[in-house]
Amino acid sequence: MFRSDAASQQDVDDAIQNAHEVFKSGVWSRASRHHRARVLEKIAEIVAQELPNLIHVEVRQTGRAVREMKAQIPSLLRWFKYYASLLLTEELPVLPTMGKLHNWLQRVPLGVVVQITPFNHPMLIAVKKLAPALAAGNSIVLKPSELTPVTSLLLGPIFKTAGVPDGVVNILPGYGPVTGRALVSHPLVRKVDVTGGTAAGQAIGSIVGGNLARYTAELGGKAPLVVFEQASVEAAVNGIAFASFIAAGQTCVAATRIIVQNSVMPVLLEKLQRKCNHILRKMGSPLNEKSTMGPLISLGQLQKVESLVNECVSEGTGQVLCGGQRMTGLSQLDGIDFGKGYFYPPTVMTGIAGKSITEARIWREEAFGPVIVVAGFDDEDQGVLLANDSEFGLGAALWTQDLSQAFRVSQQIHSGIVWVNTHHRNDPSSPWSGASKSSGVGSENGMDAYHDYTTTKSVIMNYASANETLAEDDWFGESAGEVRYG
């Protein structure tokens, strides 16, 4: 079932009932591992053929620069291939038992699972959820963001062509208060997997818990990026620019708190300002392959970013080093009118003498835009304290050429992901999860995600002969012989 408009309560119930019936039929849930693996491989093949169209549509619906999408979308093939390989290579335990018993474990699918995806990486996040859920044999109802549903809908025909049976994947666009609430509260749903804001994730979690269903949530972030004096400053500046301004800063692991050792602060700020000016000069149409950064997703998102920046300035807790205002006028690159879109420049905010920018709301709240806050520190311990000064704990990064320092600091930072001298690295085999309550629960990627879409079935088989069983297992027999227990 693939709906192209906003799904109603009745649409949700129909989709879940249908998915439940298909799950019970066993056409996918009990299909062999080899068959499911072949279908996942076929999905990868078809997606590879459809890449030009998928990239174009993803740019049009998100406003992300086409050069970003040309790098990101082809990488999605790896998720289908990874979980296909996992199906064919997973080794399941045989457990030690007493007597003539054989005890082995199986991984069986949960049933109907609901997946809710955001606007910032529509295809990437959908694929990260769909691939392990399909590998495990579940039936799926996917609700993409109402802002970016198109590429998710395009996956439907691809799955069908690849051999996914009807009713296994159901894609229902809609709004959170209606479609989303109906999906996560349905009693037949056995798992909900959501990527979104912290407040929404907490509300969904309370509903899912009432149904005793499983829950995975990848929520907010306010990632620190710590630059030590032992770092290559130029490499660190390049890393900051990528970590902070890719997707116009609209990623949950965007490096928005830049924490710099004071000894290298002046040279870093000089180089960072030059980098931001370069990005600004090269901004233009998202469809222009030379464009460095696209617009924000909506007017509401633009206004949120503006509000946080303006508040920090007006309260005197910070100042704008570069950027800081909605873009207008014509692009130097290709002449497009910035005023007709939601363009915001790469923005760097620093503290004011006698004031701590760490007191500003923008230091703690997720702006979800191309805005970074720079704070200084004197020694390693202070840098670690600033990095951990957040309710979030999804992603973090540090830059240093001192290997022992890299190991030492990475152990102290409270984050589910820590990058060293890099950022945003993401592989289907590498767990992606938060280490703080406000960044979510559970994990994406790797075997953990696959296991979270299954439950363990323990099968215990008695292979003793009938005579041996009568002699050892006649608990209420007339003889006084010893019988086993357990």
XYZ file of C-alpha atoms in Angstrom:
486
model
C 0.000 0.000 0.000
C 1.521 3.321 -1.097
C -0.504 6.457 -0.300
C 0.377 9.748 -1.976
C -1.769 11.977 0.252
C -2.190 12.363 4.026
C -3.315 9.061 5.534
C -6.282 9.093 7.898
C -6.999 7.005 10.986
C -8.883 4.551 8.777
C -5.997 4.347 6.311
C -3.665 3.534 9.190
C -5.914 0.799 10.527
C -6.338 -0.714 7.062
C -2.591 -0.692 6.432
C -1.717 -2.260 9.782
C -4.422 -4.911 9.518
C -3.234 -5.786 6.029
C 0.404 -5.888 7.141
C -0.562 -8.105 10.063
C -2.389 -10.568 7.813
C 0.536 -10.689 5.404
C 2.899 -11.303 8.319
C 0.764 -14.184 9.578
C 0.630 -15.696 6.091
C 4.384 -16.305 6.247
C 4.967 -15.210 2.649
C 7.835 -13.031 3.908
C 8.107 -13.678 7.634
C 8.790 -17.387 7.085
C 10.623 -17.074 3.775
C 14.094 -18.566 3.833
C 17.082 -16.429 4.708
C 18.488 -17.075 1.250
C 15.341 -15.771 -0.400
C 15.196 -12.618 1.695
C 18.903 -12.012 1.030
C 18.376 -12.337 -2.729
C 15.533 -9.808 -2.607
C 17.654 -7.325 -0.650
C 20.440 -7.707 -3.190
C 17.923 -7.128 -5.978
C 16.704 -3.951 -4.272
C 20.285 -2.690 -4.293
C 20.587 -3.458 -8.005
C 17.394 -1.571 -8.890
C 18.248 1.400 -6.657
C 21.598 1.607 -8.475
C 19.745 1.851 -11.791
C 17.392 4.523 -10.429
C 20.077 6.709 -8.842
C 19.855 9.676 -11.263
C 16.121 10.090 -10.678
C 16.308 9.471 -6.926
C 19.106 12.020 -6.528
C 17.219 14.627 -8.554
C 14.015 14.177 -6.579
C 15.827 14.201 -3.251
C 17.434 17.537 -4.139
C 14.117 19.006 -5.260
C 12.236 18.010 -2.104
C 14.921 18.790 0.510
C 16.862 21.693 -0.998
C 20.095 19.835 -0.257
C 22.930 20.632 -2.624
C 23.133 18.134 -5.468
C 26.836 17.489 -4.789
C 25.805 16.212 -1.335
C 23.129 13.923 -2.719
C 25.450 12.530 -5.372
C 27.703 11.407 -2.543
C 25.024 10.233 -0.106
C 22.362 8.418 -2.142
C 24.699 5.885 -3.833
C 25.970 4.873 -0.384
C 22.517 3.516 0.491
C 23.172 0.406 -1.576
C 25.536 -0.710 1.191
C 22.708 -1.105 3.721
C 20.775 -3.569 1.585
C 23.946 -5.484 0.753
C 25.131 -5.516 4.367
C 21.913 -7.009 5.729
C 21.723 -9.475 2.861
C 25.206 -10.652 3.845
C 24.270 -10.777 7.523
C 21.396 -13.128 6.722
C 23.789 -15.530 5.007
C 26.592 -15.380 7.560
C 24.927 -15.039 10.967
C 25.881 -17.877 13.301
C 23.226 -18.847 15.833
C 24.140 -20.396 19.203
C 23.743 -23.976 20.306
C 23.629 -23.888 24.096
C 25.043 -26.376 26.619
C 22.422 -28.623 28.179
C 22.253 -31.555 30.591
C 21.383 -34.988 29.263
C 20.303 -35.807 25.751
C 18.900 -32.402 24.891
C 19.775 -30.133 21.974
C 19.060 -26.424 22.561
C 19.433 -23.934 19.733
C 18.340 -20.340 19.222
C 16.482 -18.833 16.311
C 15.895 -15.217 15.350
C 12.245 -14.666 14.444
C 10.592 -11.418 13.284
C 8.439 -9.319 15.592
C 5.423 -8.699 13.366
C 4.166 -5.295 12.241
C 6.687 -2.516 12.835
C 6.213 1.230 12.374
C 8.980 3.520 11.147
C 8.803 7.319 11.277
C 11.436 9.315 9.404
C 12.366 13.029 9.333
C 12.864 15.572 6.555
C 16.630 16.020 6.655
C 17.815 12.675 5.232
C 14.615 11.166 3.804
C 16.112 8.242 1.893
C 19.136 7.593 4.095
C 17.174 7.281 7.318
C 14.365 5.319 5.688
C 16.851 2.807 4.255
C 18.695 2.518 7.601
C 15.404 1.360 9.117
C 13.910 -0.597 6.220
C 16.900 -2.818 5.449
C 17.254 -4.536 8.871
C 13.488 -4.755 9.328
C 13.084 -6.479 5.948
C 16.050 -8.765 6.572
C 14.441 -9.904 9.818
C 11.138 -10.733 8.071
C 8.822 -8.093 9.506
C 5.921 -6.282 7.892
C 6.517 -2.524 7.834
C 4.469 0.650 7.854
C 6.674 3.654 7.032
C 5.562 7.239 7.616
C 7.935 9.744 5.996
C 7.983 13.394 6.981
C 5.107 15.371 5.523
C 7.764 17.765 4.187
C 9.701 15.150 2.189
C 7.593 12.077 1.354
C 8.365 11.677 -2.344
C 11.527 9.553 -2.411
C 10.099 7.237 0.240
C 7.097 6.676 -2.018
C 9.453 5.960 -4.917
C 10.964 3.092 -2.905
C 7.639 1.263 -2.978
C 7.671 0.252 -6.656
C 11.372 -0.637 -6.359
C 10.628 -3.085 -3.545
C 7.756 -4.618 -5.490
C 9.887 -5.094 -8.601
C 12.634 -6.670 -6.480
C 10.231 -9.287 -5.142
C 8.978 -7.940 -1.821
C 5.422 -9.321 -1.510
C 2.460 -6.941 -1.436
C 1.602 -5.798 2.063
C 5.088 -6.270 3.486
C 6.069 -2.607 3.008
C 3.341 0.018 3.419
C 4.198 3.702 2.942
C 1.742 6.180 4.444
C 2.493 9.905 4.231
C 0.720 12.014 6.796
C 0.958 14.389 9.706
C 2.255 13.467 13.123
C -0.818 14.350 15.199
C -3.101 12.202 13.014
C -1.206 9.582 11.011
C 1.759 9.330 13.365
C -0.285 9.030 16.544
C -2.588 6.436 14.999
C 0.388 4.354 13.896
C 2.359 4.337 17.146
C -0.685 3.677 19.323
C -2.078 0.732 17.321
C -2.185 -2.452 19.448
C -0.973 -4.692 16.593
C 2.311 -2.768 16.252
C 5.174 -4.648 17.896
C 7.948 -2.074 17.405
C 8.223 1.632 16.670
C 11.430 3.103 15.242
C 11.494 6.905 15.045
C 14.008 9.582 14.137
C 12.968 13.069 15.158
C 12.943 15.688 17.875
C 13.351 14.869 21.552
C 9.922 16.116 22.659
C 8.133 14.060 20.002
C 10.300 11.030 20.798
C 9.428 11.195 24.482
C 5.717 11.479 23.712
C 5.841 8.531 21.309
C 7.814 6.466 23.813
C 5.124 6.832 26.453
C 2.502 5.571 24.011
C 4.612 2.662 22.765
C 5.443 1.614 26.326
C 1.745 1.336 27.110
C 1.452 -1.337 24.422
C 4.593 -3.157 25.644
C 6.058 -2.787 22.164
C 9.733 -2.280 21.407
C 11.049 1.198 20.833
C 14.065 2.677 19.074
C 14.456 6.444 18.933
C 17.239 8.551 17.428
C 16.446 12.032 18.684
C 18.123 15.383 19.240
C 21.755 16.322 19.415
C 24.061 19.221 20.169
C 27.345 17.704 19.111
C 30.610 19.095 20.466
C 33.729 19.307 18.317
C 36.848 19.790 20.412
C 40.025 21.180 18.827
C 43.202 20.731 20.860
C 46.423 22.666 20.316
C 47.974 19.386 19.101
C 45.594 19.378 16.100
C 46.314 20.413 12.547
C 44.315 23.641 12.641
C 43.745 23.737 8.892
C 42.469 20.151 8.875
C 40.296 20.946 11.896
C 38.745 23.955 10.139
C 37.903 21.815 7.123
C 36.409 19.269 9.506
C 34.361 21.913 11.296
C 32.965 23.227 8.015
C 31.869 19.764 6.913
C 30.568 18.735 10.333
C 28.611 21.958 10.785
C 27.366 23.041 7.392
C 26.650 19.822 5.488
C 22.874 19.667 4.874
C 22.796 23.336 5.942
C 23.389 22.124 9.482
C 20.161 20.126 9.482
C 21.555 16.907 10.926
C 21.242 15.554 14.457
C 25.023 15.032 14.684
C 25.946 18.446 13.259
C 28.878 19.919 15.183
C 27.225 22.994 16.647
C 29.407 23.525 19.746
C 32.990 24.172 18.636
C 35.315 23.989 21.650
C 38.792 25.295 20.915
C 41.940 25.432 23.016
C 42.675 29.119 23.575
C 46.268 28.810 22.396
C 45.065 28.138 18.826
C 41.819 30.141 18.944
C 42.961 33.244 16.976
C 44.380 31.348 14.016
C 41.428 28.940 13.958
C 38.860 31.748 13.903
C 40.733 33.498 11.093
C 40.795 30.356 8.959
C 37.184 29.471 9.847
C 35.962 32.905 8.809
C 37.730 32.551 5.449
C 36.156 29.105 4.984
C 32.679 30.465 5.721
C 33.159 33.303 3.251
C 34.201 30.785 0.609
C 31.066 28.702 1.236
C 28.930 31.850 1.068
C 30.374 32.959 -2.272
C 29.653 29.528 -3.749
C 26.042 29.235 -2.564
C 23.409 29.027 -5.263
C 20.718 26.766 -6.661
C 20.722 23.309 -5.019
C 20.604 21.863 -8.530
C 23.875 23.594 -9.420
C 26.709 21.091 -9.011
C 29.065 23.885 -7.940
C 26.767 25.074 -5.148
C 28.180 24.504 -1.653
C 25.059 24.681 0.518
C 21.312 24.770 0.021
C 18.426 26.418 1.902
C 16.692 25.319 5.078
C 13.675 23.084 4.716
C 10.928 25.563 5.620
C 10.069 29.057 6.796
C 9.414 27.732 10.279
C 12.901 26.239 10.476
C 14.438 29.483 9.212
C 12.564 31.498 11.828
C 13.735 29.179 14.600
C 17.375 29.669 13.592
C 16.926 33.436 13.329
C 15.283 33.574 16.742
C 18.103 31.708 18.517
C 20.824 33.812 16.893
C 19.036 37.123 17.510
C 18.325 36.232 21.122
C 21.985 35.430 21.794
C 23.040 38.798 20.347
C 20.326 40.858 22.025
C 21.024 39.346 25.449
C 24.718 40.146 25.077
C 25.934 36.577 25.606
C 27.441 36.248 22.144
C 28.366 38.047 18.959
C 28.290 37.126 15.277
C 31.695 36.622 13.661
C 30.201 35.908 10.236
C 26.744 35.286 8.793
C 23.862 35.790 11.197
C 21.127 37.110 8.893
C 18.730 35.631 6.357
C 20.160 35.821 2.871
C 18.721 38.151 0.246
C 19.873 39.387 -3.153
C 21.266 37.357 -6.007
C 23.762 34.500 -5.895
C 27.293 35.308 -7.091
C 27.447 31.753 -8.412
C 24.367 31.493 -10.616
C 22.139 34.502 -9.988
C 19.294 32.804 -8.144
C 17.275 35.069 -5.825
C 18.055 34.059 -2.222
C 15.056 36.056 -1.007
C 12.715 33.569 -2.668
C 14.066 30.672 -0.598
C 14.927 29.887 2.993
C 18.650 30.537 2.662
C 20.745 31.190 5.750
C 24.528 31.683 5.569
C 27.174 29.698 7.435
C 27.196 31.488 10.787
C 29.839 31.567 13.514
C 29.085 32.971 16.967
C 31.689 33.713 19.617
C 31.659 34.985 23.172
C 31.972 38.568 24.385
C 34.593 39.680 26.879
C 33.272 39.182 30.389
C 30.403 36.992 29.154
C 30.189 33.239 28.636
C 28.470 32.143 25.468
C 27.824 28.813 27.190
C 25.044 30.639 29.069
C 23.129 31.306 25.848
C 20.135 29.206 24.863
C 21.768 28.474 21.500
C 24.574 26.628 23.367
C 22.028 24.116 24.673
C 19.157 24.008 22.186
C 19.276 22.294 18.813
C 19.022 25.020 16.167
C 19.043 22.606 13.195
C 20.668 25.141 10.910
C 24.110 26.324 9.754
C 25.012 28.035 13.037
C 27.938 27.175 15.289
C 28.933 28.508 18.693
C 32.649 28.740 19.504
C 33.919 28.547 23.094
C 37.479 28.434 24.378
C 39.282 26.343 27.004
C 42.720 26.289 28.585
C 43.450 22.646 29.420
C 42.255 19.173 28.495
C 40.036 18.679 31.538
C 38.217 21.943 30.854
C 37.714 20.952 27.220
C 36.150 17.649 28.259
C 33.844 19.404 30.738
C 32.592 21.747 28.020
C 32.087 18.850 25.606
C 29.933 17.071 28.187
C 27.980 20.213 29.083
C 24.825 19.055 27.306
C 21.737 16.938 27.869
C 22.423 15.290 24.507
C 24.903 12.552 23.713
C 24.523 11.342 20.143
C 27.677 12.459 18.290
C 30.944 14.175 19.182
C 34.328 14.796 17.599
C 37.827 15.748 18.632
C 40.838 16.890 16.653
C 44.375 16.149 17.777
C 47.530 14.587 16.386
C 48.376 13.209 19.856
C 47.283 9.559 19.733
C 47.316 9.062 23.499
C 45.225 12.185 23.939
C 42.763 10.920 21.336
C 42.282 7.665 23.239
C 42.112 9.397 26.602
C 39.575 12.047 25.640
C 37.376 9.764 23.525
C 36.853 7.627 26.629
C 35.722 10.632 28.669
C 33.247 12.193 26.234
C 29.656 11.155 26.901
C 28.465 10.297 23.427
C 27.286 7.242 21.552
C 29.564 8.126 18.615
C 32.986 9.779 18.890
C 34.916 10.726 15.767
C 38.629 11.536 15.901
C 40.015 13.817 13.167
C 36.871 13.211 11.090
C 33.096 13.587 11.310
C 29.809 12.160 10.030
C 31.360 8.805 9.134
C 28.526 6.301 8.843
C 28.612 2.644 7.838
C 25.855 0.006 7.972
C 28.020 -2.125 10.263
C 28.719 0.660 12.780
C 26.189 1.258 15.591
C 24.567 4.684 15.609
C 23.070 5.492 18.993
C 22.899 8.095 21.724
C 24.421 7.872 25.172
C 22.007 10.307 26.792
C 18.272 10.171 27.480
C 17.612 13.218 25.313
C 19.348 11.661 22.299
C 17.226 8.545 22.262
C 17.154 4.841 23.032
C 18.335 1.797 21.105
C 20.634 1.712 18.122
C 20.602 1.900 14.346
C 22.986 0.003 12.051
C 24.904 -3.192 12.607
C 23.762 -6.418 14.169
C 22.147 -4.468 17.008
C 19.532 -3.002 14.665
C 18.823 -6.405 13.115
C 18.494 -8.015 16.551
C 16.125 -5.242 17.657
C 13.805 -6.235 14.810
C 13.734 -9.848 15.993
C 12.997 -11.833 19.100
C 14.854 -14.927 20.219
C 13.163 -18.315 20.076
C 14.805 -21.065 22.116
C 14.145 -24.589 20.799
C 14.959 -27.506 23.114
C 14.774 -30.986 21.618
C 15.009 -34.268 23.495
C 16.838 -36.796 21.319
C 16.902 -39.654 23.804
C 15.226 -42.939 22.825
C 11.711 -43.664 23.996
C 13.020 -46.172 26.570
C 15.573 -43.669 27.916
C 12.874 -41.021 28.162
C 10.536 -43.371 30.050
C 13.299 -44.304 32.445
C 14.454 -40.749 33.174
C 11.389 -38.569 32.706
C 8.565 -40.480 34.426
C 8.314 -37.967 37.215
C 5.195 -39.519 38.739
C 6.169 -43.148 38.051
C 5.754 -45.935 40.627
C 9.489 -46.631 40.850
C 11.611 -44.671 43.266
C 14.338 -44.081 40.672
C 16.021 -40.735 40.296
C 14.429 -38.392 37.747
C 15.728 -35.171 36.371
C 14.484 -31.640 36.992
C 15.472 -28.921 34.593
